[in-house]
Coordinates of C-alpha atoms in Angstrom, one line a residue:
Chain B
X1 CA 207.5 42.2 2.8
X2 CA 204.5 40.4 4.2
X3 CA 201.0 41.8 3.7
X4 CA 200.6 42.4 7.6
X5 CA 203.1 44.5 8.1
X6 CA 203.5 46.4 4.5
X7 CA 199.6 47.6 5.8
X8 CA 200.6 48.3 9.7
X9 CA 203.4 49.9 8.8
X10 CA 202.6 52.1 5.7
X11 CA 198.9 52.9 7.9
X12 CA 198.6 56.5 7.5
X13 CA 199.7 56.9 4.3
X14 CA 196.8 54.2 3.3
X15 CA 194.4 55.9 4.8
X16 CA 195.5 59.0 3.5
X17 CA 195.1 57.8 0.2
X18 CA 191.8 56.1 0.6
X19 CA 189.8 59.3 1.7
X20 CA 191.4 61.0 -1.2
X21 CA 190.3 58.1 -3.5
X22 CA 186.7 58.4 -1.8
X23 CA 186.6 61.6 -2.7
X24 CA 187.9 61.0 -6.7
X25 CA 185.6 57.7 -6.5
X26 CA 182.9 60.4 -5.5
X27 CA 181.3 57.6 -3.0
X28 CA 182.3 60.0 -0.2
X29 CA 178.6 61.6 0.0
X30 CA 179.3 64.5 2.3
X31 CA 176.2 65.9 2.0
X32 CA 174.8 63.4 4.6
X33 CA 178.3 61.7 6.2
X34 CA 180.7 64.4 7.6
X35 CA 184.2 64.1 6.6
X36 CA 185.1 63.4 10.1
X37 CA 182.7 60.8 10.6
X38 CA 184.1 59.4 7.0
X39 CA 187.6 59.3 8.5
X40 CA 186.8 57.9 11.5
X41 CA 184.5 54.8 10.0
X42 CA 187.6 54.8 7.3
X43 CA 190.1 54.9 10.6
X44 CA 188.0 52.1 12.3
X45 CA 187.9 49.8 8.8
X46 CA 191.3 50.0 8.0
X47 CA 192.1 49.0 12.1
X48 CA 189.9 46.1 12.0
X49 CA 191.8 44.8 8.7
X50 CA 195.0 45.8 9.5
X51 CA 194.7 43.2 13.3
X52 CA 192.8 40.4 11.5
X53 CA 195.1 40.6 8.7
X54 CA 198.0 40.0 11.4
X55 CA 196.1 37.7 14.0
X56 CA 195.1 35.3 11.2
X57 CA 197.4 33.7 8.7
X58 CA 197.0 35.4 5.3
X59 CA 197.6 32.3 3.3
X60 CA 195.5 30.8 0.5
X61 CA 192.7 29.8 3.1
X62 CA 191.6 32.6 3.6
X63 CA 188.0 32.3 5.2
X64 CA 186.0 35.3 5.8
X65 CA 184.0 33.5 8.8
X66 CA 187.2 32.6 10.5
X67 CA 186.5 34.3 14.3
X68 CA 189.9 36.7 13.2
X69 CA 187.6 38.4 10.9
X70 CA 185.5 39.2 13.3
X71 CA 186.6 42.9 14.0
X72 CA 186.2 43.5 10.5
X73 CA 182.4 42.2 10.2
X74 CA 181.5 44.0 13.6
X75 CA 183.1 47.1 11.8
X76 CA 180.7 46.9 8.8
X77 CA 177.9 46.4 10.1
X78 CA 178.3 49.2 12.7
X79 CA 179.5 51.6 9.2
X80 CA 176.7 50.0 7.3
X81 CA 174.1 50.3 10.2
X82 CA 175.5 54.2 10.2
X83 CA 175.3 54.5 6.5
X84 CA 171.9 52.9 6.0
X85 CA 169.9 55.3 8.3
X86 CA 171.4 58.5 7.0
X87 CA 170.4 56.9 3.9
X88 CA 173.4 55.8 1.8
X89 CA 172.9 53.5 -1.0
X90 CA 174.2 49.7 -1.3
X91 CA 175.8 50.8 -4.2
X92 CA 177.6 53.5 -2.7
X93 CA 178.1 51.6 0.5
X94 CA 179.9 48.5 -1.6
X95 CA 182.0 51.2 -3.8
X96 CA 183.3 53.0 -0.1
X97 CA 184.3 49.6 0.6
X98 CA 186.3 48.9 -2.9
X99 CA 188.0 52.3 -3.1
X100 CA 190.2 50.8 -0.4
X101 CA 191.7 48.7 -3.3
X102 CA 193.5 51.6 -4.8
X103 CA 195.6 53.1 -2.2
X104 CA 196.6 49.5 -0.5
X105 CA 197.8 48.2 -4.2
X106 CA 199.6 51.7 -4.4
X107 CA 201.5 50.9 -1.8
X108 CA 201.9 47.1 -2.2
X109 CA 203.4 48.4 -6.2
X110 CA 205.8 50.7 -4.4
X111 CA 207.2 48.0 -1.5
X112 CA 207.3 44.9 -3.2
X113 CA 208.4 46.0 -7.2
X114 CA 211.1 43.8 -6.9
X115 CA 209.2 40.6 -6.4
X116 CA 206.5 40.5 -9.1
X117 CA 205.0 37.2 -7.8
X118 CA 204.4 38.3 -4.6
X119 CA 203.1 41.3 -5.6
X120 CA 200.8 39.6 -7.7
X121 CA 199.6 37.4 -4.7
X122 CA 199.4 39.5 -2.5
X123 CA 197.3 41.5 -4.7
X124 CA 195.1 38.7 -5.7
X125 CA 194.7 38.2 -1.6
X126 CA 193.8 42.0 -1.0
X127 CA 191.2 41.7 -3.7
X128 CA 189.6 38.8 -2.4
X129 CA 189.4 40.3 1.1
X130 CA 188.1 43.6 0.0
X131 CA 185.1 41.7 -1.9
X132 CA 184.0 40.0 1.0
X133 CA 184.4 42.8 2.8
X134 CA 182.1 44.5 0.2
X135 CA 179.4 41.8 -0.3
X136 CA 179.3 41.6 3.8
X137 CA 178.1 45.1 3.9
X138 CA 175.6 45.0 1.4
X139 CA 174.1 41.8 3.4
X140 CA 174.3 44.0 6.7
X141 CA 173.0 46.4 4.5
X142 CA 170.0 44.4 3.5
X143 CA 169.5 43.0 6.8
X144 CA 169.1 46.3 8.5
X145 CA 166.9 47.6 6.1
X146 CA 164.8 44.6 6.9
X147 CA 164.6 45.3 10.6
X148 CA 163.6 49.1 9.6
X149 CA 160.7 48.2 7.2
X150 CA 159.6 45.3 9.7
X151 CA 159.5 47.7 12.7
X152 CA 157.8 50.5 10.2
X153 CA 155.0 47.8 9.3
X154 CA 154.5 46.8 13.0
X155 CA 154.1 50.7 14.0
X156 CA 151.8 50.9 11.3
X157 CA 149.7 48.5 11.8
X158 CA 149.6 49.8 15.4
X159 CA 148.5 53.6 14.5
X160 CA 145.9 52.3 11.9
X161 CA 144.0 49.9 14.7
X162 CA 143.7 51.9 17.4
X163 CA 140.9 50.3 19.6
X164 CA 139.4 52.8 21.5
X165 CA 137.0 52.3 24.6
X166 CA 134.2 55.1 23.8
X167 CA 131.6 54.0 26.8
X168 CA 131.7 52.4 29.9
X169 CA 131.8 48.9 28.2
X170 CA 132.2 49.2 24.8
X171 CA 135.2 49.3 22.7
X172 CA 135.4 49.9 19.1
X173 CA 138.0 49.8 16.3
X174 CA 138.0 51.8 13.1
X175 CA 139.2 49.7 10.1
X176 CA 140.7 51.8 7.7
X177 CA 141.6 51.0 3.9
X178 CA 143.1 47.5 2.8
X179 CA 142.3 44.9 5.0
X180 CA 145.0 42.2 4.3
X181 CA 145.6 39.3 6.4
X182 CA 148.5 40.2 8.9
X183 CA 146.2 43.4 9.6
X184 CA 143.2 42.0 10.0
X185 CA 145.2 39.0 12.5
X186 CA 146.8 42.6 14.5
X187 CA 143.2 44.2 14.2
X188 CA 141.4 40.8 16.3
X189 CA 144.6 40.2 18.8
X190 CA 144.2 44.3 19.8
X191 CA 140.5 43.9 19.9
X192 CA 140.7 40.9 21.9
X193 CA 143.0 42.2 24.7
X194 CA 141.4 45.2 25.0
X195 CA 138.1 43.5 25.8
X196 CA 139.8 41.9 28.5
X197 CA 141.7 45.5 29.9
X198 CA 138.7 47.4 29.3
X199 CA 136.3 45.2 30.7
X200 CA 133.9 45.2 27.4
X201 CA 130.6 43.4 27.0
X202 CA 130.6 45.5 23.6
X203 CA 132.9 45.4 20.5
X204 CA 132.3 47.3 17.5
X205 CA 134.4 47.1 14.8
X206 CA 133.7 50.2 11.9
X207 CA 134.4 49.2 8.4
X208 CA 133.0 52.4 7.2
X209 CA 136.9 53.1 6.1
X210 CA 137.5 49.7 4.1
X211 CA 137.6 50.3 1.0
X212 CA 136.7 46.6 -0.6
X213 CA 135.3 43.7 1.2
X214 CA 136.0 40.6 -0.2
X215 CA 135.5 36.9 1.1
X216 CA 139.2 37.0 3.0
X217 CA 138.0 40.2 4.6
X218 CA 134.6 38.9 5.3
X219 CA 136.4 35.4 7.1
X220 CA 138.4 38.0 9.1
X221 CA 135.2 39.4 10.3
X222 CA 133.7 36.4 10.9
X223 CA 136.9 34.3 12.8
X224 CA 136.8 37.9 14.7
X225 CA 133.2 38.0 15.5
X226 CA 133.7 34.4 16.8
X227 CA 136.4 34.6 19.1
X228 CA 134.9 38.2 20.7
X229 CA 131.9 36.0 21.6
X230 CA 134.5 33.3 23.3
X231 CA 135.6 35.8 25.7
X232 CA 132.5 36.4 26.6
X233 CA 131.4 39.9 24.7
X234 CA 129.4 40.5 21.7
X235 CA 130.7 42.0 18.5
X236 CA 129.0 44.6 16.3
X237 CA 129.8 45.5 12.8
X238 CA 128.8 49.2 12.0
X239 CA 129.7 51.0 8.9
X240 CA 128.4 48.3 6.4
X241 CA 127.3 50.6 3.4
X242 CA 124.9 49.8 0.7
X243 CA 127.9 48.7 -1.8
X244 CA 129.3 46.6 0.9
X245 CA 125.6 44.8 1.7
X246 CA 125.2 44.0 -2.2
X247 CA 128.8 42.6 -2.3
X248 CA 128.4 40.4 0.8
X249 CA 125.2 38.9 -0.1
X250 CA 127.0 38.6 -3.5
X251 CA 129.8 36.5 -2.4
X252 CA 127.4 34.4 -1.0
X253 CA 129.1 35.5 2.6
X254 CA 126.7 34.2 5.5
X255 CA 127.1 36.5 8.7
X256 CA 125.7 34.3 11.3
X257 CA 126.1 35.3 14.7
X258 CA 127.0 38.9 13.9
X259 CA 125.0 41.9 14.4
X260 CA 125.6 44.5 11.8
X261 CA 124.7 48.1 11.4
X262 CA 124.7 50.4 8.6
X263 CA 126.6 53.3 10.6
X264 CA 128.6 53.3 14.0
X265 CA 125.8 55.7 15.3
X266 CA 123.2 52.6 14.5
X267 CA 126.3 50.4 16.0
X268 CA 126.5 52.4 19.2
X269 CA 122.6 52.5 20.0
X270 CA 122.4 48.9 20.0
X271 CA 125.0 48.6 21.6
X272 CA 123.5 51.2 24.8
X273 CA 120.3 49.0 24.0
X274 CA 121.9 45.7 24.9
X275 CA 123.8 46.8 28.0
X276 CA 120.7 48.8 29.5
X277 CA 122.2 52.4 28.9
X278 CA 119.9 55.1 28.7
X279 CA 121.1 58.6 27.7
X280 CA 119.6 62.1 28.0
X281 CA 116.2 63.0 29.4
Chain Q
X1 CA 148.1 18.1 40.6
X2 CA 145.8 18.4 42.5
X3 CA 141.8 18.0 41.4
X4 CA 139.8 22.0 40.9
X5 CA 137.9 22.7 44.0
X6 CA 134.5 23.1 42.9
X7 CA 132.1 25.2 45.2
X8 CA 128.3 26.5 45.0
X9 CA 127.0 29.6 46.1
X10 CA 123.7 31.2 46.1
X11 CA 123.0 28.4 43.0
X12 CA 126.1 28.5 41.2
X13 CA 128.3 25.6 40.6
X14 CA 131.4 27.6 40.2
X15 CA 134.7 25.7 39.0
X16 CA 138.2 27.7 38.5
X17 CA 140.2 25.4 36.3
X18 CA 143.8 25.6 37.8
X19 CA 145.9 24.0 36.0
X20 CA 146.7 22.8 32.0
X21 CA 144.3 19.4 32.6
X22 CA 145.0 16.1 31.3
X23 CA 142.1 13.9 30.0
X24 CA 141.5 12.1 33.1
X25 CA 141.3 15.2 34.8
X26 CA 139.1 16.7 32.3
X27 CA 136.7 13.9 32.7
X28 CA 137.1 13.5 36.3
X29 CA 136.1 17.4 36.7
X30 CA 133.2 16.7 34.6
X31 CA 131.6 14.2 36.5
X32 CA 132.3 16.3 39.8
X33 CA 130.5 19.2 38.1
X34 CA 127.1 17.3 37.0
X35 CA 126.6 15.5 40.6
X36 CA 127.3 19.1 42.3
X37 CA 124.7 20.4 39.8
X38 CA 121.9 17.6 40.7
X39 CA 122.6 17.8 44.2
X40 CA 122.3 21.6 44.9
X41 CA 119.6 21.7 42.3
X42 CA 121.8 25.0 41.0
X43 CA 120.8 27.1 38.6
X44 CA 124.3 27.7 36.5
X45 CA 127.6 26.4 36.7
X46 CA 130.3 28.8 36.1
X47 CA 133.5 27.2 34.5
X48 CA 136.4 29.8 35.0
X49 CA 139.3 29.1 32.5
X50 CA 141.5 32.2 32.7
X51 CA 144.5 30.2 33.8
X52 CA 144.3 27.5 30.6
X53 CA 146.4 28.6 28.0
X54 CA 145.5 25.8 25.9
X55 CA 142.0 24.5 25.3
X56 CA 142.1 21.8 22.5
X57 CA 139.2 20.0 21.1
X58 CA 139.0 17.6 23.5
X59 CA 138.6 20.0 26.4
X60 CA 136.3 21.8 23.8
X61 CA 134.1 19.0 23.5
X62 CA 133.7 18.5 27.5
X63 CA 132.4 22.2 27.7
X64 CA 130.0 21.4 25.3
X65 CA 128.8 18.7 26.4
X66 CA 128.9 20.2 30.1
X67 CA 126.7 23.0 28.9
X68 CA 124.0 20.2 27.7
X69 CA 124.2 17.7 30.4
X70 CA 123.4 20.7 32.9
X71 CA 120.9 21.8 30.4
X72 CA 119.1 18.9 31.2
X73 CA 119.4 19.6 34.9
X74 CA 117.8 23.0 34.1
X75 CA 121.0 24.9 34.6
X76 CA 123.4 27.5 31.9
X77 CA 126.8 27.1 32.1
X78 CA 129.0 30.0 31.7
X79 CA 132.7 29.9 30.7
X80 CA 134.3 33.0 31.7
X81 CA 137.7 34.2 31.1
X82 CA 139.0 32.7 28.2
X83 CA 142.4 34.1 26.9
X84 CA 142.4 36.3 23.7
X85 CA 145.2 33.8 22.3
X86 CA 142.7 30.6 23.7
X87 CA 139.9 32.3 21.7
X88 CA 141.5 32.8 18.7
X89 CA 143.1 29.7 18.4
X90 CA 139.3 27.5 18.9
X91 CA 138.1 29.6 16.0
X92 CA 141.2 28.6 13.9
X93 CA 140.4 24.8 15.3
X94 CA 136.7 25.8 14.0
X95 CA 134.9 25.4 17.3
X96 CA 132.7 28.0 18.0
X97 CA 131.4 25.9 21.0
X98 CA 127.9 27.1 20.0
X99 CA 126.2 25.6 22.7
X100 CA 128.1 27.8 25.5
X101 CA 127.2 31.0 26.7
X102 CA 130.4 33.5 27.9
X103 CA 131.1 35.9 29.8
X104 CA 134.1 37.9 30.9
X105 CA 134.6 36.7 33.9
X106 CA 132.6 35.0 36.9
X107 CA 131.7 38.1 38.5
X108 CA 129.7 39.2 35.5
X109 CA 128.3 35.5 35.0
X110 CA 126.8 35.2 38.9
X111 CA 125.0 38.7 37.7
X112 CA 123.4 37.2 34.3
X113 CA 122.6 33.8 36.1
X114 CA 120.9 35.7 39.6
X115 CA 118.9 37.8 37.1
X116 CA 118.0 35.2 34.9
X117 CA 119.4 37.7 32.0
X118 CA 120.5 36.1 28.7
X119 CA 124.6 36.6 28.4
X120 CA 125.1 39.4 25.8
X121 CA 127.3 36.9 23.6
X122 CA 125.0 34.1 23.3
X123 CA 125.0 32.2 20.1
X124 CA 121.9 33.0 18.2
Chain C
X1 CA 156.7 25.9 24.9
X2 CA 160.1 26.3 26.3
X3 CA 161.2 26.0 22.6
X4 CA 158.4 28.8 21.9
X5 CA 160.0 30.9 24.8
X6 CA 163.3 30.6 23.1
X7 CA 162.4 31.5 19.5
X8 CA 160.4 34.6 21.1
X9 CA 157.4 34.0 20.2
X10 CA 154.0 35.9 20.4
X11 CA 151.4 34.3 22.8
X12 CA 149.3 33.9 20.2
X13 CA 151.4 31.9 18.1
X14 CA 152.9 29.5 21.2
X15 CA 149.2 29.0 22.3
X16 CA 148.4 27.9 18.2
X17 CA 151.5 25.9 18.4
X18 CA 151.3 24.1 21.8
X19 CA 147.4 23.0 21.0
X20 CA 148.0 21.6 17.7
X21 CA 151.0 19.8 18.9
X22 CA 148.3 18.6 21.6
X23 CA 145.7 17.4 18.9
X24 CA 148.4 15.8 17.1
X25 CA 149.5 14.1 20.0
X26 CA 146.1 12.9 21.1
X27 CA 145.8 11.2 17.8
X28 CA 148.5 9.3 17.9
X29 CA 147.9 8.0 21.0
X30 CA 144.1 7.3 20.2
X31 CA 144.4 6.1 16.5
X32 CA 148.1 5.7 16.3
X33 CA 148.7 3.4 19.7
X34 CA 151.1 5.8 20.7
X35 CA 154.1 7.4 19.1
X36 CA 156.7 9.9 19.5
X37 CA 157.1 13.5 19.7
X38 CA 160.5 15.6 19.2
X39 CA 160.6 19.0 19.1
X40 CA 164.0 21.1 17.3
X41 CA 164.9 24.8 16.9
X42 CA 164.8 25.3 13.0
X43 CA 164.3 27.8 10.2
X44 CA 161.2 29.1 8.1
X45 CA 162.2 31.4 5.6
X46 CA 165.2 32.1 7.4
X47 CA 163.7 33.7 10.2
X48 CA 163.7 31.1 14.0
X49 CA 160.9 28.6 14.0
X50 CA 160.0 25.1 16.2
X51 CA 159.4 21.7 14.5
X52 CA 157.1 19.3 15.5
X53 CA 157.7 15.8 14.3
X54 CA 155.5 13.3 15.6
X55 CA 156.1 9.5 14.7
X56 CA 153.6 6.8 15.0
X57 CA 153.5 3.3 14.0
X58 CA 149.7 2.5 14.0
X59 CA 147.6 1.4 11.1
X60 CA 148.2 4.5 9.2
X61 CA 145.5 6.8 7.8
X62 CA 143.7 5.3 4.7
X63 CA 142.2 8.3 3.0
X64 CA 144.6 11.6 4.2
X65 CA 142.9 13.7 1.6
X66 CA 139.5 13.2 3.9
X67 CA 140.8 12.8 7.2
X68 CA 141.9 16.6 6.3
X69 CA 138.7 17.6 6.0
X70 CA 136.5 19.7 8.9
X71 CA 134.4 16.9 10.6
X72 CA 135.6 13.9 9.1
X73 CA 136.4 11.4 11.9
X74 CA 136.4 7.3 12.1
X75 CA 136.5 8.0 15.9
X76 CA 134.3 9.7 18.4
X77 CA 136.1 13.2 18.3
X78 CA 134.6 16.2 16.3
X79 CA 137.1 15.9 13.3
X80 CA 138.6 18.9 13.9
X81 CA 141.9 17.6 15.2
X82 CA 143.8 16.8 12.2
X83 CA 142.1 19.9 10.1
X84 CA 142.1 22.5 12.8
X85 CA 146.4 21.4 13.4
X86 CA 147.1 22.4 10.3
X87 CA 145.3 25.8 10.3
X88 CA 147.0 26.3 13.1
X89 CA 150.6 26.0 11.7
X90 CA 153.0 27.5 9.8
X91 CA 154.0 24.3 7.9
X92 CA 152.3 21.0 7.9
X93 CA 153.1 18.0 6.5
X94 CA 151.9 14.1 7.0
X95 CA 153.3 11.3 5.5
X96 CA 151.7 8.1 6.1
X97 CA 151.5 4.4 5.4
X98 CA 148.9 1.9 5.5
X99 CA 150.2 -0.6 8.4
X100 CA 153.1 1.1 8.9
X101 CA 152.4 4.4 11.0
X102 CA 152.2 8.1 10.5
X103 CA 154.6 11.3 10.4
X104 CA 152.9 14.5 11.5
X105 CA 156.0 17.3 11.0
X106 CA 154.2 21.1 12.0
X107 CA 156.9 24.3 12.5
X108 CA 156.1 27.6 13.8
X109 CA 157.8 31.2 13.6
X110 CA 158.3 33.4 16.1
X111 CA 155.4 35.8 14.6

């Protein structure tokens, strides 16, 4: 009996098996996938396998990127996507996957005993399938967890350069911590358009939170400086503590063009004093 | 495409670049802008660039050297509006075009020319 | 910049792109006696990029080592063409040969 139909046919008893074998295997993690959800991404695996298994033909070429596989990749990445943000591990995710080898040979054994080479084929063929089907989630797997540390980076890199306009004027950004490169490129482009929302003449940028300032981060400051000047505003750089003097002058750093300030207080008064802002009595 | 109309008002040679220029143009436009400047006698000349999104080096070079040759004529020019990506970029190119005062956009550089005020980003 | 559009790309990155392809272009037309540019949609690190390959078949850069540099120029411009291109890039390559021409390849990612 053909591979197809041995799996449309014997369906529910495959299925049955498989969610018992999960459980055995102990890759059913119920404490964050409910066993209905389990039966239902079990349910929608087994669906896609058993159509692509009958709309393609299950000779030797098989060919995992053949278009009839296509239900059955759409179905692993939507289990995988699932899986991954309730926080399942590749591991587990790839051994969900092979427990389906169990019950299907099971059955295979019981339908086709009397024709050992076929069994042995079509054995061979269920195992190749099954690891594809394995290695395709972990790549879904990987990819996904990709796009969630990507979007996490982006988000933080938005929270910890929040430019803030504090006068009529002037806007200023807190740099906080590390400076590396991709920050310090998010840290200028959010400056840069908010000088052009806001309006500013001013931009100060507070390093008081940096906690080493090396030559990368003093280019940074620089290229920054530069380009704030371009559009047409001045840049200040407050926070600049003694430690931070000593190394700049140290690296041999020349801050041309740049008004610095040892605290965003000092930063702020000039900054009133340049655009003709007089406060209290 | 058509040529930027250039105007003057109150002593300001004010120029809204329109379109992405090609070199004749660029050159063109600053020929237009010196003779304005030597016949109004004006005191600035206002290049608005918000609607470039690219300024190379070559179009960085004709600011310059626009900023000097009306610096002989006694006149600042301003270039106002430049695009955060535009501004980043020239620094990447390295061109700082020291020789140019800014401003935000032409509103503000009529104010600093009229009053005769340094522009708060000059190059020191 | 269509190709930019396509890959998605950040208006910082198309406006880096689109002015070193214009520097590149400008020198092979000055020094190069023209050439020509074709753009394709490609890879970098497996993530969607544009390449830049711009063929000329001037006199070919003697010295590509200085013609790299920040201000070196046998011209008129500022010397920043060549240089400031390849800051601006993701990848740059040049391959060149005296009296044969030059190969300028640059790509960009979306980000």
């Amino acid at each position: 009996m053909a591979l197809a139909t041995i799996i449309q046919n014997e369906f529910d008893q495959i299925l049955a098996n498989w969610m018992r074998d999960q459980g055995r295997e102990g890759v059913r993690r119920t404490d964050v996938v409910s066993a209905r959800e389990s039966e239902a991404q079990s349910r929608e695996l087994l669906q896609a396998l058993a159509r692509a298994l009958r709309d393609t033909r299950s000779d030797d070429t098989f060919d995992f990127s053949n278009p009839g596989w296509d239900p059955v990749r759409e179905a692993l990445e939507h289990i995988s996507q699932t899986r991954t943000e309730s926080g399942v591990s590749p591991t587990e995710m790839a051994w969900f996957i092979a427990s389906i080898k169990q019950s299907i040979f099971t059955i295979l054994s019981q339908r086709n005993a009397d024709d050992p080479k076929l069994l042995i084929d079509q054995v061979w063929m269920v195992t190749k399938i099954v690891d594809q089907m394995a290695l395709h989630a972990i790549s879904a797997y990987v990819d996904q967890r990709e796009a969630i540390i990507e979007r996490q980076q982006s988000e933080m890199t938005e929270v910890s350069a929040p430019v803030v306009k504090i006068w009529d004027r002037i806007v200023t950004v807190p740099l906080l911590g590390t400076v590396d490169s991709f920050r310090a490129q998010t840290v200028m482009e959010n400056l840069l358009q908010a000088i052009v929302e806001r309006e500013a003449e001013v931009a100060i940028i507070d390093i008081t939170g940096v906690s080493t300032v090396d030559t990368m981060v003093a280019q940074h400051l620089l290229k920054t400086a530069a380009a704030v000047r371009l559009m047409g505003a001045e840049c200040v750089i407050s926070g600049i503590s003694p430690k931070i003097a000593q190394t700049i002058v140290h690296l041999g750093v020349d801050l041309p063009n740049v008004v610095t300030r040892g605290d965003l207080q000092s930063g702020l008064s000039y900054a009133f004093e340049r655009l003709g802002v007089k406060i209290g009595g | 495409m058509g040529a930027s109309p250039v105007i003057t008002i109150t002593g300001c040679v004010i120029v809204a670049i329109r379109d992405n220029l090609d070199d004749r143009s660029v050159m063109m436009l600053q020929d237009q802008l010196v003779e304005e400047v030597a016949r109004t006698k004006a005191k600035g000349v206002i290049i608005d660039i918000s609607s470039l999104e690219i300024v190379d080096t070559f179009v960085g070079r004709m600011l310059g050297a626009m900023a000097e040759m009306a610096g002989m004529l006694n006149a600042r020019t301003i270039v106002v509006g430049m695009r955060p990506a535009v501004a980043m970029t020239l620094v990447e190119l390295g061109m700082t075009l020291a020789g140019v005062e800014t401003a935000l956009n032409a509103d503000k550089a009529m104010g600093l020319i009229l009053s005769g005020r340094a522009s708060t980003s000059r190059a020191r | 910049m269509n190709a930019m559009d396509r890959i998605g790309a950040s208006a910082i990155k198309r406006t880096k792109f689109v002015t070193a392809v214009s520097e590149i272009a400008r020198n092979a037309l000055i020094y190069g006696g023209g050439g020509v540019m074709t753009f394709h949609l490609h890879k970098l690190a497996g993530r969607p990029s544009v390449l830049a390959e711009c063929v000329d078949h001037g006199p070919g850069i003697a010295d590509v080592d200085r013609a790299l540099q920040d201000g070196y120029t046998t011209g008129k411009g500022l010397g920043l063409g060549l240089s400031g291109a390849r800051r601006l890039v993701d990848r740059f390559a040049i391959e060149t040969l005296p009296g044969e021409g030059t190969t300028v390849i640059m790509e960009c990612g979306a980000r």
